[in-house]
Structures are given as structure tokens and as C-alpha cells.
Coordinates of C-alpha atoms and ligand atoms in Angstrom, one line a residue:
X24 CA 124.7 -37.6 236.3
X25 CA 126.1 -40.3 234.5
X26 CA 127.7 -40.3 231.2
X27 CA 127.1 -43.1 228.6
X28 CA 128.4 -42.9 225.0
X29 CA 125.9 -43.5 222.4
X30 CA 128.0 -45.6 219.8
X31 CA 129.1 -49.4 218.9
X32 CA 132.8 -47.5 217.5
X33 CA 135.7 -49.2 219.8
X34 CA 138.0 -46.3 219.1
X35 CA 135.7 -43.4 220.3
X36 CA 135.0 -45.6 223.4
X37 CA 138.4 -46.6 224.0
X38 CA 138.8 -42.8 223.9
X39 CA 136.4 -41.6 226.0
X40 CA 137.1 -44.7 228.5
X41 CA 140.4 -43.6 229.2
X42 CA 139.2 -40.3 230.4
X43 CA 137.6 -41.9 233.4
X44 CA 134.3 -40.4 232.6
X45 CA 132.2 -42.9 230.9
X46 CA 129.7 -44.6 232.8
X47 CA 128.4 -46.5 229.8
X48 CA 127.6 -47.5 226.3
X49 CA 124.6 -47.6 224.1
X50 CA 123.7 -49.6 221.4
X51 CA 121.0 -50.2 218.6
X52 CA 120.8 -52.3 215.4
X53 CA 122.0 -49.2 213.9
X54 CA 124.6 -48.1 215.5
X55 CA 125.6 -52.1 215.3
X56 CA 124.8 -51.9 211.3
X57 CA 127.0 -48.3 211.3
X58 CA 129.9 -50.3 212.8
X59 CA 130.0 -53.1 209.7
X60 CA 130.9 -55.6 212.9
X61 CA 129.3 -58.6 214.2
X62 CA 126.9 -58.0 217.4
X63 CA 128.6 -60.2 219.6
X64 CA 131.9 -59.8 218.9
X65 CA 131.9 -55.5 219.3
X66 CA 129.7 -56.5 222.7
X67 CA 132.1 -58.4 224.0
X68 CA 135.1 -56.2 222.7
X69 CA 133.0 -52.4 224.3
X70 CA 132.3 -55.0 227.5
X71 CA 136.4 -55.7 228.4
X72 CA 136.9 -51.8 227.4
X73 CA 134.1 -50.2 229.9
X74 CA 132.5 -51.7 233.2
X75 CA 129.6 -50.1 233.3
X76 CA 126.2 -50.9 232.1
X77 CA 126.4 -51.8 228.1
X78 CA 123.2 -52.4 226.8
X79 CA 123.1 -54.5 223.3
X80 CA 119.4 -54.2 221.9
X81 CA 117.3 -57.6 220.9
X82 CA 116.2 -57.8 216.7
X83 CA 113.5 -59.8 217.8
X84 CA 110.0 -57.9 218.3
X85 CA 108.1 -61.3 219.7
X86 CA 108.3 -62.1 223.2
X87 CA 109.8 -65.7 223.1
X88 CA 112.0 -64.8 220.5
X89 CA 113.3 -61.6 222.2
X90 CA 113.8 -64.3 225.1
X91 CA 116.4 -66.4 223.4
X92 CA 117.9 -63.3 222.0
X93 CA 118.1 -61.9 225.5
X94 CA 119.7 -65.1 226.5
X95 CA 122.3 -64.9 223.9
X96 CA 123.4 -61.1 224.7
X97 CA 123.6 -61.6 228.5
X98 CA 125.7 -64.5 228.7
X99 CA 128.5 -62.0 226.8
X100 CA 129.2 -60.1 229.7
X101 CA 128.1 -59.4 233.5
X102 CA 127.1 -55.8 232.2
X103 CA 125.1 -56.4 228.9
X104 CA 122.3 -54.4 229.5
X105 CA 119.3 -56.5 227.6
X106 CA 117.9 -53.2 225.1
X107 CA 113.8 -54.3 224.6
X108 CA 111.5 -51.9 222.7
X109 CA 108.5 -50.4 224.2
X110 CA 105.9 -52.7 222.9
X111 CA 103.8 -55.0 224.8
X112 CA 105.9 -58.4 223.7
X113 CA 109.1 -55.8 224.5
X114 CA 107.7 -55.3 228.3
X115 CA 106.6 -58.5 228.6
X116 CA 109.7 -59.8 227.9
X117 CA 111.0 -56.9 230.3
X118 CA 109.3 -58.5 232.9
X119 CA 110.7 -61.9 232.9
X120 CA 114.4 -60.9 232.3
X121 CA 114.4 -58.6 235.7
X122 CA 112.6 -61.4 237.3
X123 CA 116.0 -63.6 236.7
X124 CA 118.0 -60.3 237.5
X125 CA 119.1 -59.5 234.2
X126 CA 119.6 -55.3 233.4
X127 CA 117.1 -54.3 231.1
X128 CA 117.2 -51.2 229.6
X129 CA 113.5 -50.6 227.5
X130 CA 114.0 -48.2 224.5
X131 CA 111.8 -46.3 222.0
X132 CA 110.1 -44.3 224.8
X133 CA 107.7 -41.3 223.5
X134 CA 105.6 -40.6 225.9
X135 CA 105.2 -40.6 229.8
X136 CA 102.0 -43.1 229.9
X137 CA 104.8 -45.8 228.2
X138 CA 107.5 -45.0 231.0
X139 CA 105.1 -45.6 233.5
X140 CA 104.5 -49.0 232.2
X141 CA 108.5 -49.9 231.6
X142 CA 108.7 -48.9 235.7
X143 CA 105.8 -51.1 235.9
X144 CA 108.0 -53.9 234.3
X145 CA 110.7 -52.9 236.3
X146 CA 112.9 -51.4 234.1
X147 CA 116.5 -50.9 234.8
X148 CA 116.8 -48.0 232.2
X149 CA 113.9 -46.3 230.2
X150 CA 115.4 -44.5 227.3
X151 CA 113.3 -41.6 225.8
X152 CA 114.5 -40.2 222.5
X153 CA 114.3 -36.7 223.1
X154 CA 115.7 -35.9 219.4
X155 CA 113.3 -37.8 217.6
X156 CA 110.4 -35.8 219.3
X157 CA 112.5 -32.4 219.0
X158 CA 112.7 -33.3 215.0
X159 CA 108.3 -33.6 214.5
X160 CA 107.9 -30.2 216.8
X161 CA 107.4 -31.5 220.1
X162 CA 109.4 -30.9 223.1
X163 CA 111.8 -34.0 224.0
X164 CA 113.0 -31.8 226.9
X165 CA 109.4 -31.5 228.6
X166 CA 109.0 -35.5 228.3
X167 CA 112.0 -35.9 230.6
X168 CA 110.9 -33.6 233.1
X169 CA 107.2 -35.2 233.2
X170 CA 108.9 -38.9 233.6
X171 CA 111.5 -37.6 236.2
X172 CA 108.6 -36.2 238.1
X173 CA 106.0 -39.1 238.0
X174 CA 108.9 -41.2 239.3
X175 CA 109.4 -39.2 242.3
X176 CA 106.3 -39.6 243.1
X177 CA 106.6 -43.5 243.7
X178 CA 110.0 -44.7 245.5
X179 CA 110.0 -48.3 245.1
X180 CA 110.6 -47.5 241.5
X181 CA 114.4 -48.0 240.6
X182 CA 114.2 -46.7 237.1
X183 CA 116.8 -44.7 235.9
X184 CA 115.9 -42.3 233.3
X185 CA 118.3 -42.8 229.9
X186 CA 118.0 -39.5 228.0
X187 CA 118.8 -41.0 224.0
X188 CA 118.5 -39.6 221.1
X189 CA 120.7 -36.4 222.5
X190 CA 121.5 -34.1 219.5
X191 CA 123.3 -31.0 221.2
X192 CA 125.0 -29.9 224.4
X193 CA 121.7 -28.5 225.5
X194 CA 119.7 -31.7 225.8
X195 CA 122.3 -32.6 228.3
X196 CA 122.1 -29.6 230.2
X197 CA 118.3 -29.4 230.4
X198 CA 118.5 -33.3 231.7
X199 CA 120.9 -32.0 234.1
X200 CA 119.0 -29.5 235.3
X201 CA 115.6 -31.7 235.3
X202 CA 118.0 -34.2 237.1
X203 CA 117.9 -37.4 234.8
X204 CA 120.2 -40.0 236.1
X205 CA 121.9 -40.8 233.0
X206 CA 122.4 -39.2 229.2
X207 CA 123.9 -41.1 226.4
X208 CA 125.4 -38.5 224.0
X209 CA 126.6 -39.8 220.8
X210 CA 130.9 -39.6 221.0
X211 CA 131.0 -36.2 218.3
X212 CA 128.7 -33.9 220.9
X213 CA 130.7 -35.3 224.3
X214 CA 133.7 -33.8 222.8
X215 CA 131.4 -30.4 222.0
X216 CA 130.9 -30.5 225.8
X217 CA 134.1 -29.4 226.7
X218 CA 135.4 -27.2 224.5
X219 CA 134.9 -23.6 224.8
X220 CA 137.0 -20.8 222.7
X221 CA 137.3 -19.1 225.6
X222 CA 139.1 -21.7 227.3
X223 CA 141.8 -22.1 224.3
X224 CA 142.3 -18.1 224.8
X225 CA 142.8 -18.0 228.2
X226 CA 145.4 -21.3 228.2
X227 CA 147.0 -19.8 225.4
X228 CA 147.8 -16.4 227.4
X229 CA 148.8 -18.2 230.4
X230 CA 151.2 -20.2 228.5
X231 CA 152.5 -17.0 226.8
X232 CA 153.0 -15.5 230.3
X233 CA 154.4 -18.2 231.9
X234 CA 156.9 -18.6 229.7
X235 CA 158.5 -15.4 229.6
X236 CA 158.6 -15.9 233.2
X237 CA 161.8 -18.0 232.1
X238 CA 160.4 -20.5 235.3
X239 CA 160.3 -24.4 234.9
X240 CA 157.8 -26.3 238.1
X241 CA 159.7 -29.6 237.5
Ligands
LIG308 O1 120.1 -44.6 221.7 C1 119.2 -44.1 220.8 C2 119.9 -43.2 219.8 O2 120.9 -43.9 219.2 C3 118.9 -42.6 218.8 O3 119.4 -41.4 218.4 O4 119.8 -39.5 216.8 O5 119.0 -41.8 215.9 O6 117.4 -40.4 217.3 P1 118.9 -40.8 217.0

């Protein structure tokens, strides 16, 4: 499963880069806005920090426009990943950018009938926000497995499930276990993932018996 950090802050993705362990970086006009820095220039800086896929979403909601704006973000880097919202223009738009090869990554999923069509588009990513369903009583969780399971079904699609919108270290076990190829986890919950009290006891004793073992390993 691959890990992608939700966030447009460079010093929580320098962070996490030099763990090895990101795969990725997500974006959105908010996250952008929450940074107080310009689009292009954090795109570019996240783009010579991580090699993976960085997706970088469009402001524009009609198709030509979202075209120019597309052609803008891609030309920053080999691995922008074009973000389009689920809309018709958004898929549209989809359409033509994966027809030139550019990574597209469709956002503001809610529903299985709409990751159909973004596979239909040909999709690179499809992002459902399991949070933003969690937070109005639905099940986010149960979306994931649905999409994951239509997409079996059908081999010639390539779409790699995005879980977003990832509030707690459960999400990201339950799209684990549902086996979603990618989660982006905002930077604040990836360091929940590994800590565990239990872990700080243990490490502590074996530090305290190791050194009244009065040994040195180097
Ligand atoms: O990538 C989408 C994500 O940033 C949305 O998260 O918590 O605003 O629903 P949230």
C-alpha cells in the first residue's frame, strides 16, 4: 500500500521524505491556501523533495479553463499529478489530459456510480473522501470496499484507488485490509501510526537492561 502525505507544508514533507516511506503528496486549494504560499512555487519546491506522484488540483471548474490550468501545473514537474473534480467538465477534461499522458488524479469522489465514470475517463487516481462521508453518518469505509471491488471486476482498468479525506489510523487500516492501493493521511495521523505506548515501555526496559550489562556493540 502506498503512502502519500496529505499536505502542501515543506517541513512535514521534508520529514516524512527522509524516512524513505512516502510515496506521495496531496494537494487541494486548501491545503495550498493553509500554506500562505504561491501554487507553483510549493509545487515545484514538494516536486524536487519527493519523486513520486504529486498531484496539484486545477481552480478552474470549466473544461477549457481547467485545460490551461492543467497545462500550467504539469509543465512544473514530471510527477504533477493534474487534481480534476468529479464533475462532468472535471472528467471531461480527465479524458483529454490521459489522452496526452498526463497523471490525472480525479477528486471529490462520493459515491461508487462516480468512480466508475473517472475509470471510464481513465483516471490515474480516484480519490474518495472517506471523512467527509464518515462526518454526515455514512460509511466512507464501505465506499472503498464497493470501488475496490467493482474494479476487480474489469482489468483493463488502471485506476488506483486514493483513500482522502483519512481522519484516524483506522481509515488506513480498513483500506489496508479492503486493499486500496494508496492512502493519503494528513502528516499529524502518519506520525499516530507508529507510536504505541507499549513500544516506549518496552525500549525503555531494554535500554535499562542493557545498560547495566556494562556492554558497548561498537
Ligand atoms: O485530499 C483531500 C483531503 O485533503 C480532504 O480532507 O479532512 O478536508 O475532508 P478533509
Amino acid at each position: 500500500m502506498k503512502f502519500f502525505v496529505d499536505t502542501a507544508e515543506i517541513a512535514d514533507i521534508r520529514e516524512l521524505a527522509a524516512t524513505g516511506l512516502l510515496d506521495g503528496v496531496t494537494t487541494n486549494p486548501s491545503l495550498i491556501a493553509k500554506s500562505g504560499r504561491k501554487i507553483l512555487e510549493v509545487i515545484a519546491e514538494i516536486c524536487e523533495v519527493v519523486q513520486g506522484p504529486v498531484s496539484a488540483e486545477v481552480a478552474a471548474t470549466e473544461y477549457k479553463q481547467i485545460l490551461a490550468e492543467a497545462n500550467v501545473l504539469r509543465k512544473i514537474a514530471p510527477n504533477v499529478t493534474v487534481k480534476v473534480p468529479l464533475t462532468p467538465d472535471g472528467l471531461k477534461a480527465c479524458y483529454a489530459l490521459r489522452q496526452e499522458g498526463t497523471m490525472v488524479n480525479v477528486t471529490l469522489c462520493f459515491s461508487a456510480a462516480q468512480a466508475i465514470f473517472a475509470a471510464k475517463a481513465g483516471a490515474s487516481f480516484i480519490s474518495p473522501f472517506v471523512g467527509r462521508l464518515d462526518d454526515i453518518g455514512q460509511n466512507g469505509m464501505d465506499l472503498i470496499a464497493d470501488i475496490v471491488q467493482i474494479y476487480s471486476n474489469y482489468p483493463d482498468i488502471k485506476t488506483e484507488v486514493l483513500v482522502a479525506s483519512v481522519r484516524h489510523p483506522i481509515h488506513l487500516i480498513e483500506a489496508a485490509k479492503i486493499g486500496a492501493d494508496v492512502a493519503t493521511i494528513p502528516a499529524n495521523i502518519i506520525k499516530m501510526l507508529y507510536n504505541h505506548p507499549l513500544t516506549d515501555k518496552g525500549l525503555a526496559a531494554f535500554m535499562k537492561d542493557w545498560a547495566a550489562t556494562g556492554q558497548s556493540i561498537v
